[in-house]
Coordinates of N, CA and C in Angstrom, one line a residue:
M1 N 0.9 -1.2 -0.2 CA 0.0 0.1 -0.1 C 1.0 1.2 0.1
V2 N 0.7 1.9 -1.0 CA 1.3 3.4 -1.0 C 1.4 4.2 0.3
K3 N 2.0 4.6 1.0 CA 2.1 5.3 2.1 C 1.1 6.8 2.1
G4 N 0.6 7.2 0.9 CA -0.1 8.4 0.8 C -1.2 8.0 0.8
L5 N -1.7 6.9 0.6 CA -3.1 6.6 0.5 C -3.8 7.1 2.0
R6 N -4.8 7.7 1.7 CA -5.9 8.1 2.9 C -7.4 7.8 2.6
R7 N -8.0 7.1 3.3 CA -9.4 6.8 3.2 C -10.2 7.3 4.6
V8 N -11.2 7.9 4.5 CA -11.8 8.4 5.7 C -13.3 7.9 5.6
H9 N -13.6 7.2 6.7 CA -15.0 6.7 6.6 C -15.8 7.5 7.6
N10 N -17.2 7.7 7.1 CA -17.6 8.5 8.2 C -19.1 8.0 8.1
G11 N -19.5 7.1 8.9 CA -21.0 6.3 8.6 C -20.5 5.2 7.6
D12 N -21.6 5.4 6.5 CA -21.8 4.8 5.3 C -20.7 5.2 4.3
M13 N -20.1 6.7 4.7 CA -19.5 7.1 3.4 C -18.0 7.3 3.3
S14 N -17.4 6.7 2.1 CA -16.2 6.7 2.0 C -15.4 7.9 1.3
Y15 N -14.5 8.2 1.7 CA -13.7 9.3 1.3 C -12.3 9.1 1.0
F16 N -11.9 9.5 -0.3 CA -10.4 9.0 -0.8 C -9.5 10.5 -1.0
S17 N -8.6 10.4 -0.2 CA -7.6 11.8 -0.5 C -6.3 11.4 -0.5
E18 N -5.7 12.2 -1.4 CA -4.1 12.1 -1.9 C -3.7 13.3 -2.3
I19 N -2.3 13.3 -2.0 CA -1.6 14.7 -2.3 C -0.2 14.2 -3.3
L20 N -0.3 14.7 -4.4 CA 0.8 14.3 -5.3 C 1.6 15.5 -5.7
A21 N 2.8 15.4 -5.9 CA 3.7 16.6 -6.3 C 4.7 16.3 -7.4
E22 N 4.8 17.0 -8.1 CA 5.5 17.2 -9.5 C 6.8 17.4 -9.4
S23 N 7.8 16.5 -10.0 CA 9.0 17.0 -10.3 C 9.4 16.9 -11.7
S24 N 10.8 16.9 -11.8 CA 11.3 16.5 -13.2 C 11.1 15.1 -13.6
D25 N 10.8 14.3 -12.4 CA 10.8 12.8 -12.6 C 9.1 12.5 -12.9
G26 N 8.3 13.4 -12.9 CA 6.9 13.2 -13.0 C 6.2 13.2 -11.2
F27 N 4.8 13.0 -11.3 CA 4.3 13.1 -10.0 C 4.5 11.9 -9.1
R28 N 4.6 12.3 -7.7 CA 4.7 11.2 -6.9 C 3.8 11.6 -5.7
A29 N 3.5 10.1 -5.1 CA 2.3 10.6 -3.7 C 3.2 11.2 -2.5
L30 N 2.6 12.1 -1.5 CA 3.3 12.3 -0.7 C 2.7 11.8 0.8
D31 N 3.6 11.8 1.7 CA 3.2 11.2 3.0 C 2.7 12.0 3.9
V32 N 1.4 12.7 3.5 CA 0.9 13.6 4.1 C -0.7 13.3 4.2
D33 N -1.3 13.6 5.2 CA -2.8 13.5 5.4 C -3.5 14.8 5.5
V34 N -4.4 14.6 4.2 CA -5.3 15.9 4.1 C -5.9 16.4 5.2
R35 N -6.3 15.2 6.0 CA -7.2 15.5 7.3 C -6.8 16.6 8.3
D36 N -5.4 16.3 8.4 CA -4.4 17.1 9.5 C -4.7 18.8 9.1
A37 N -5.4 19.3 7.8 CA -5.0 20.7 7.6 C -6.6 21.3 8.1
A38 N -6.6 22.1 8.9 CA -7.8 22.9 9.6 C -8.2 23.5 8.4
D39 N -7.6 24.4 7.4 CA -8.2 25.1 6.5 C -7.6 25.0 4.9
L40 N -7.8 25.7 4.0 CA -7.3 25.7 3.0 C -6.0 26.1 2.7
D41 N -5.4 27.3 3.8 CA -4.2 27.7 3.8 C -3.0 26.7 4.6
G42 N -3.9 25.9 5.6 CA -3.2 24.7 6.2 C -2.9 23.7 4.9
L43 N -3.8 23.4 4.3 CA -3.5 22.3 3.3 C -2.6 22.6 2.2
V44 N -2.8 23.9 1.9 CA -1.7 24.4 0.8 C 0.0 24.3 1.3
D45 N -0.1 24.8 2.8 CA 1.3 25.0 3.5 C 1.8 23.4 3.5
M46 N 0.9 22.5 3.7 CA 1.6 21.1 3.5 C 1.6 20.5 2.2
M47 N 1.1 20.9 1.3 CA 1.6 20.7 -0.2 C 2.8 21.3 -0.6
R48 N 3.0 22.6 0.0 CA 4.3 23.4 -0.4 C 5.5 22.6 0.3
T49 N 5.4 22.6 1.8 CA 6.2 22.0 2.5 C 7.1 20.5 2.1
A50 N 5.8 19.6 1.8 CA 6.3 18.1 1.4 C 6.6 18.3 0.1
G51 N 6.1 19.1 -0.8 CA 6.5 18.8 -2.1 C 8.0 19.3 -2.6
S52 N 8.2 19.5 -3.9 CA 9.5 20.0 -4.4 C 9.5 21.2 -5.1
D53 N 10.7 22.0 -5.0 CA 10.8 23.2 -5.4 C 10.7 23.5 -7.0
D54 N 10.8 22.4 -7.8 CA 10.7 22.5 -9.2 C 9.5 22.2 -9.8
G55 N 8.5 21.8 -9.1 CA 7.3 21.4 -9.7 C 5.9 22.1 -9.1
E56 N 4.8 21.4 -9.3 CA 3.4 21.9 -8.7 C 3.1 20.6 -7.7
A57 N 2.0 20.8 -7.2 CA 1.2 19.6 -6.1 C -0.2 19.8 -6.8
I58 N -0.7 18.6 -6.4 CA -2.3 18.5 -6.5 C -2.8 17.6 -5.2
A59 N -3.8 18.3 -4.7 CA -4.7 17.4 -3.5 C -5.7 17.0 -4.3
V60 N -6.3 15.8 -4.0 CA -7.4 15.2 -4.6 C -8.2 14.6 -3.2
I61 N -9.5 15.0 -3.4 CA -10.5 14.6 -2.3 C -11.8 14.0 -3.1
E62 N -12.1 12.7 -2.9 CA -13.1 12.3 -3.3 C -14.1 11.6 -2.6
H63 N -15.5 11.8 -2.8 CA -16.5 11.2 -1.8 C -17.0 10.0 -3.0
E64 N -17.2 8.8 -2.8 CA -17.5 7.7 -3.9 C -18.7 8.2 -4.1
D65 N -19.1 8.1 -5.4 CA -20.5 8.4 -6.1 C -21.0 9.8 -6.0
E66 N -20.4 10.7 -5.2 CA -20.9 12.1 -4.6 C -20.1 13.2 -5.5
W67 N -18.9 13.5 -4.9 CA -18.1 14.6 -5.3 C -16.8 14.5 -5.2
F68 N -16.1 15.3 -5.8 CA -14.7 15.7 -5.8 C -14.2 17.0 -5.7
G69 N -12.8 17.1 -4.9 CA -12.4 18.4 -4.9 C -10.9 18.2 -5.6
L70 N -10.5 19.4 -6.0 CA -9.0 19.5 -6.6 C -8.5 20.7 -6.2
V71 N -7.3 20.5 -5.6 CA -6.7 21.8 -5.0 C -5.2 21.7 -5.9
R72 N -5.0 22.7 -6.7 CA -3.9 22.7 -7.5 C -2.9 24.0 -7.0
L73 N -1.8 23.5 -6.4 CA -0.4 24.7 -6.1 C 0.4 24.6 -7.5
C74 N 0.3 25.9 -7.9 CA 1.0 26.1 -9.3 C 2.7 26.4 -8.9
R75 N 3.2 26.5 -10.0 CA 4.8 26.7 -9.6 C 4.9 28.2 -9.3
D76 N 4.1 29.1 -9.4 CA 4.3 30.5 -9.2 C 3.4 30.6 -7.7
N77 N 3.0 29.4 -7.2 CA 2.1 29.8 -5.7 C 0.7 30.1 -5.9
E78 N 0.5 30.3 -6.9 CA -1.0 30.6 -7.1 C -1.7 29.3 -7.0
V79 N -3.0 29.4 -6.4 CA -3.7 28.1 -5.8 C -5.1 28.2 -6.3
K80 N -5.4 27.3 -7.3 CA -6.7 27.0 -7.7 C -7.4 25.8 -7.2
V81 N -8.8 26.1 -7.1 CA -9.6 25.0 -6.5 C -10.6 24.9 -7.5
F82 N -11.1 23.5 -7.5 CA -12.4 23.1 -8.2 C -13.0 22.1 -7.5
L83 N -14.6 22.4 -7.3 CA -15.3 21.6 -6.2 C -16.6 21.1 -7.3
S84 N -16.7 20.0 -7.4 CA -17.8 19.3 -8.2 C -19.2 19.7 -7.8
D85 N -19.5 19.6 -6.2 CA -20.8 19.9 -5.9 C -20.5 20.6 -4.8
L86 N -21.0 21.7 -4.6 CA -20.9 22.8 -3.5 C -21.8 22.2 -2.3
R87 N -23.1 21.7 -2.5 CA -23.9 21.1 -1.4 C -23.3 19.9 -0.8
A88 N -22.8 19.2 -1.6 CA -22.2 17.9 -0.8 C -20.9 18.1 -0.1
V89 N -20.0 18.9 -0.8 CA -19.0 19.4 0.1 C -19.4 20.2 1.5
E90 N -20.5 21.1 1.4 CA -20.8 21.7 2.4 C -21.1 20.6 3.8
L91 N -21.6 19.5 3.6 CA -21.9 18.5 4.2 C -21.0 17.5 4.6
S92 N -19.8 17.7 4.1 CA -18.8 16.7 4.3 C -17.7 17.1 5.2
P93 N -17.0 16.3 5.8 CA -15.9 16.5 6.7 C -14.9 17.2 6.5
F94 N -14.8 17.8 5.0 CA -13.9 18.6 4.6 C -14.2 20.2 4.2
A95 N -15.6 20.4 5.1 CA -16.3 21.5 4.7 C -15.3 22.9 5.1
A96 N -14.7 22.7 6.2 CA -13.8 23.6 6.5 C -12.7 24.0 5.7
I97 N -12.1 23.2 4.9 CA -11.2 23.3 4.2 C -11.7 24.3 3.1
F98 N -12.9 24.0 2.6 CA -13.2 24.9 1.5 C -14.3 25.7 1.7
A99 N -14.5 26.5 3.0 CA -15.4 27.4 3.5 C -15.5 28.4 2.7
D100 N -14.3 29.2 2.1 CA -14.3 30.5 1.4 C -15.2 30.1 0.2
Y101 N -14.9 29.0 -0.4 CA -15.9 28.6 -1.6 C -17.2 28.4 -1.3
L102 N -17.5 27.7 -0.2 CA -19.0 27.6 0.0 C -19.5 28.9 0.5
D103 N -19.0 29.7 1.3 CA -19.6 31.1 1.5 C -19.6 32.0 0.5
S104 N -19.0 32.0 -0.6 CA -19.1 32.7 -1.6 C -19.9 32.4 -2.7
R105 N -20.7 31.2 -2.6 CA -21.6 30.8 -3.5 C -22.6 31.8 -3.7
P106 N -23.1 32.3 -4.9 CA -24.2 33.1 -5.2 C -25.4 32.6 -4.7
D107 N -26.2 33.8 -3.9 CA -27.5 33.5 -3.3 C -28.5 33.7 -4.5
A108 N -29.3 32.9 -4.9 CA -30.0 33.0 -6.0 C -31.3 34.0 -5.7
Y109 N -31.7 33.8 -4.2 CA -32.7 34.4 -3.9 C -32.7 36.0 -4.0
E110 N -31.2 36.5 -4.2 CA -31.1 38.1 -4.0 C -30.9 38.4 -5.5
A111 N -31.0 37.3 -6.4 CA -30.7 38.0 -8.0 C -31.8 38.6 -8.5
E112 N -32.0 39.5 -9.0 CA -33.0 40.1 -9.9 C -34.2 39.1 -10.7
P113 N -35.3 38.9 -10.4 CA -35.8 37.7 -11.1 C -36.0 37.6 -12.7
E114 N -35.7 38.9 -13.3 CA -35.6 38.8 -14.8 C -34.3 38.4 -15.0
E115 N -32.9 38.3 -14.4 CA -32.0 38.0 -14.8 C -31.7 36.5 -14.3
E116 N -32.4 36.0 -13.3 CA -32.2 34.7 -12.8 C -33.2 33.7 -13.5
F117 N -34.2 34.1 -14.0 CA -35.5 33.3 -14.7 C -35.9 33.8 -15.8
G118 N -35.3 34.9 -16.4 CA -35.9 35.2 -17.6 C -37.3 35.8 -17.7
L119 N -37.8 36.5 -16.8 CA -39.2 36.7 -16.5 C -39.1 38.4 -17.4
D120 N -40.3 38.6 -17.8 CA -40.6 39.7 -18.7 C -41.3 40.7 -17.8
E121 N -40.8 41.9 -17.5 CA -41.3 43.0 -16.5 C -42.6 43.2 -17.1
E122 N -42.7 43.6 -18.6 CA -43.9 44.0 -19.0 C -45.3 43.1 -18.5
T123 N -45.2 42.0 -18.2 CA -46.4 40.8 -18.0 C -46.5 41.0 -16.4
Q124 N -45.9 41.7 -15.8 CA -46.0 42.0 -14.2 C -47.0 43.2 -14.2
T125 N -48.3 43.0 -14.3 CA -49.1 44.3 -13.8 C -49.6 44.6 -12.6
S126 N -49.2 43.7 -11.7 CA -49.7 44.2 -10.5 C -48.6 43.5 -9.4
E127 N -48.9 44.1 -8.3 CA -48.0 43.7 -7.0 C -48.4 42.2 -6.8
D128 N -49.9 41.7 -6.8 CA -50.1 40.3 -6.4 C -49.6 39.5 -7.4
E129 N -49.5 39.9 -8.8 CA -48.5 39.0 -10.0 C -47.4 39.1 -9.6
D130 N -46.4 40.1 -8.9 CA -45.3 40.0 -8.7 C -44.9 38.9 -7.5
E131 N -46.0 39.1 -6.7 CA -45.6 37.9 -5.4 C -45.8 36.6 -5.8
D132 N -46.8 36.2 -6.7 CA -47.0 35.1 -7.3 C -46.1 34.4 -8.2
D133 N -45.2 35.5 -9.0 CA -44.2 35.1 -9.7 C -43.1 34.6 -8.8
N134 N -42.8 35.3 -7.6 CA -41.9 35.1 -6.8 C -42.0 33.7 -6.3
D135 N -43.1 33.5 -5.7 CA -43.4 32.2 -5.1 C -43.3 31.1 -6.2
D136 N -43.4 31.2 -7.2 CA -43.3 30.1 -8.3 C -41.5 29.8 -8.3
E137 N -41.0 31.0 -8.3 CA -39.3 30.9 -8.5 C -39.0 30.4 -7.2
I138 N -39.3 30.7 -6.0 CA -38.7 30.0 -4.9 C -39.1 28.4 -5.0
E139 N -40.3 28.3 -5.3 CA -40.7 26.8 -5.5 C -39.8 25.9 -6.4
M140 N -39.4 26.7 -7.4 CA -38.3 26.1 -8.6 C -37.1 25.8 -7.9
L141 N -36.5 26.6 -7.1 CA -35.2 26.6 -6.5 C -35.2 25.3 -5.4
D142 N -36.4 25.2 -4.7 CA -36.7 24.5 -3.8 C -36.4 22.9 -4.2
F143 N -37.0 22.7 -5.4 CA -37.2 21.5 -6.1 C -35.9 21.1 -7.1
D144 N -35.2 22.0 -7.4 CA -33.9 21.9 -8.2 C -32.8 21.0 -7.6
G145 N -32.5 19.8 -7.9 CA -31.9 18.8 -7.4 C -30.7 18.8 -8.3
D146 N -30.2 19.8 -9.1 CA -29.1 19.8 -9.9 C -27.9 20.3 -9.1
A147 N -26.9 19.6 -9.0 CA -25.6 20.0 -8.3 C -25.1 21.2 -9.0
E148 N -24.4 22.1 -8.0 CA -23.8 23.1 -8.5 C -22.3 22.9 -8.1
W149 N -21.3 23.1 -9.3 CA -20.1 22.9 -9.1 C -19.4 24.6 -8.7
G150 N -18.3 24.7 -8.2 CA -17.5 26.0 -7.9 C -16.4 25.9 -8.0
G151 N -15.7 27.1 -7.9 CA -14.3 27.1 -8.0 C -13.6 27.5 -9.2
D152 N -12.4 27.1 -9.5 CA -11.9 27.4 -10.7 C -11.9 26.2 -11.9
A153 N -12.9 26.3 -12.8 CA -13.1 25.4 -13.8 C -11.8 25.3 -14.8
D154 N -11.1 26.2 -14.8 CA -9.9 26.6 -15.6 C -8.6 25.9 -14.9
I155 N -9.0 25.0 -13.9 CA -7.7 24.9 -13.0 C -6.7 24.2 -13.6
Y156 N -7.0 23.5 -14.7 CA -6.0 22.9 -15.7 C -6.0 23.3 -17.2
A157 N -6.6 24.8 -17.5 CA -7.0 25.0 -19.0 C -5.4 25.1 -19.5
D158 N -4.5 25.4 -18.7 CA -3.0 25.7 -19.5 C -2.4 24.6 -19.5
R159 N -2.9 23.2 -19.1 CA -2.3 22.1 -19.3 C -3.0 21.2 -20.0
G160 N -4.0 21.6 -21.1 CA -4.8 20.9 -21.8 C -6.5 20.3 -21.5
L161 N -6.6 20.8 -20.4 CA -8.0 20.8 -20.2 C -9.0 21.8 -19.8
P162 N -9.6 22.4 -21.0 CA -10.1 23.4 -20.9 C -11.5 23.7 -19.7
A163 N -11.9 24.6 -19.6 CA -13.0 24.8 -18.4 C -14.2 23.9 -19.1
A164 N -14.4 24.1 -20.3 CA -15.7 23.6 -20.8 C -15.8 22.1 -20.8
D165 N -14.5 21.6 -20.9 CA -14.3 20.1 -20.8 C -14.7 19.5 -19.6
L166 N -14.0 20.1 -18.6 CA -14.2 19.8 -17.3 C -15.7 19.7 -16.8
I167 N -16.1 20.9 -17.1 CA -17.5 20.9 -16.8 C -18.5 20.0 -17.3
E168 N -18.3 19.6 -18.6 CA -18.9 18.6 -19.5 C -18.8 17.4 -18.5
Q169 N -17.5 17.1 -18.4 CA -17.3 15.7 -17.6 C -18.0 15.4 -16.3
V170 N -18.2 16.8 -15.8 CA -18.8 16.6 -14.1 C -20.1 16.5 -14.3
E171 N -20.7 17.3 -15.4 CA -22.2 17.0 -15.6 C -22.6 15.6 -16.3
Q172 N -21.7 15.1 -17.1 CA -21.9 13.5 -17.7 C -21.9 12.5 -16.7
H173 N -20.9 12.7 -15.7 CA -20.5 11.7 -14.8 C -20.6 12.1 -13.4
R174 N -21.7 12.8 -12.8 CA -21.8 13.2 -11.4 C -21.9 11.9 -10.6
S175 N -22.5 10.9 -10.7 CA -22.3 9.6 -10.1 C -20.9 9.0 -9.8
D176 N -20.0 9.2 -10.8 CA -18.9 8.7 -10.5 C -17.5 9.7 -10.7
P177 N -17.4 10.3 -9.6 CA -16.3 11.5 -9.6 C -14.7 10.6 -9.8
A178 N -14.7 9.6 -9.6 CA -13.3 8.8 -10.0 C -13.1 8.9 -11.2
R179 N -14.3 8.7 -12.0 CA -13.9 8.9 -13.3 C -13.5 10.3 -14.0
V180 N -14.1 11.3 -13.3 CA -13.6 12.5 -14.1 C -12.3 12.9 -13.6
V181 N -12.0 12.7 -12.3 CA -10.6 12.7 -11.8 C -9.7 11.9 -12.5
A182 N -9.9 10.9 -12.9 CA -9.3 10.1 -13.9 C -8.8 10.8 -15.2
H183 N -9.9 11.4 -15.7 CA -9.7 12.1 -16.9 C -8.9 13.2 -16.7
V184 N -8.9 14.0 -15.5 CA -8.1 15.1 -15.1 C -6.8 14.6 -15.2
G185 N -6.5 13.5 -14.4 CA -5.1 13.0 -14.3 C -4.5 12.3 -15.8
E186 N -5.2 12.1 -16.7 CA -4.8 11.5 -17.9 C -4.4 12.8 -18.6
T187 N -5.1 13.6 -18.5 CA -4.7 15.1 -19.5 C -3.4 15.7 -18.6
V188 N -3.4 15.8 -17.4 CA -2.2 16.3 -16.7 C -1.1 15.5 -16.4
G189 N -1.2 14.4 -16.3 CA -0.3 13.6 -16.2 C 0.2 12.6 -14.7
F190 N -1.0 12.6 -14.0 CA -0.5 12.2 -12.7 C -1.7 10.7 -12.4
A191 N -2.3 10.4 -13.5 CA -3.2 9.3 -13.2 C -2.7 7.9 -12.9
D192 N -1.5 7.7 -13.3 CA -0.9 6.1 -13.0 C -0.6 6.3 -11.5
Q193 N -0.2 7.5 -10.9 CA 0.3 7.7 -9.5 C -0.7 7.4 -8.7
L194 N -1.8 8.1 -9.1 CA -3.0 8.5 -8.3 C -3.7 7.0 -8.1
E195 N -3.9 6.4 -9.6 CA -4.5 4.9 -9.5 C -3.7 4.1 -8.6
A196 N -2.3 4.1 -8.4 CA -1.6 3.4 -7.7 C -1.7 3.5 -6.0
A197 N -2.2 4.6 -5.7 CA -2.3 4.9 -4.4 C -3.9 4.8 -3.8
R198 N -4.6 4.3 -4.8 CA -6.1 4.2 -4.4 C -6.0 2.6 -3.8

């Protein structure tokens, strides 16, 4: 078993997490535990300390059949984060790490109705009609079960994975996050190392 392998069990939920660092020889798994990070800054510090000076690092967190998160520490120390399902992350043991991304999610209830739902102001002839329309909008939100991704969809756009491609993968394979992460890994070059750590 690779030392970097980390699995977290929370009731019936199983999480996989791994940090890989890139060097001139490719990616390698690091012997650090994502769970030791109290927040995103702590996780990035772990990635920076355990990694190499000449490459990048990537932290992968997956919840089987539900969501995944990627944290990329770039060569220039820029940090990019992508989360496939904000609601699921918010309910996970890793919510504290991604708190800034969860808190910054737009509130659909505060959006202008015509911007959020395409309503025509000319059809709203009375306050009663406005209230009815608002009620309908809220009901639509309550029953909207579509997952919402967050963060930097262009996390690896400079390495051959356009944002549109990543979003398309997430939407097509929501119940198989490992498949999407494998696609990212194949494109960037850490797929074999990540698979060996599972």
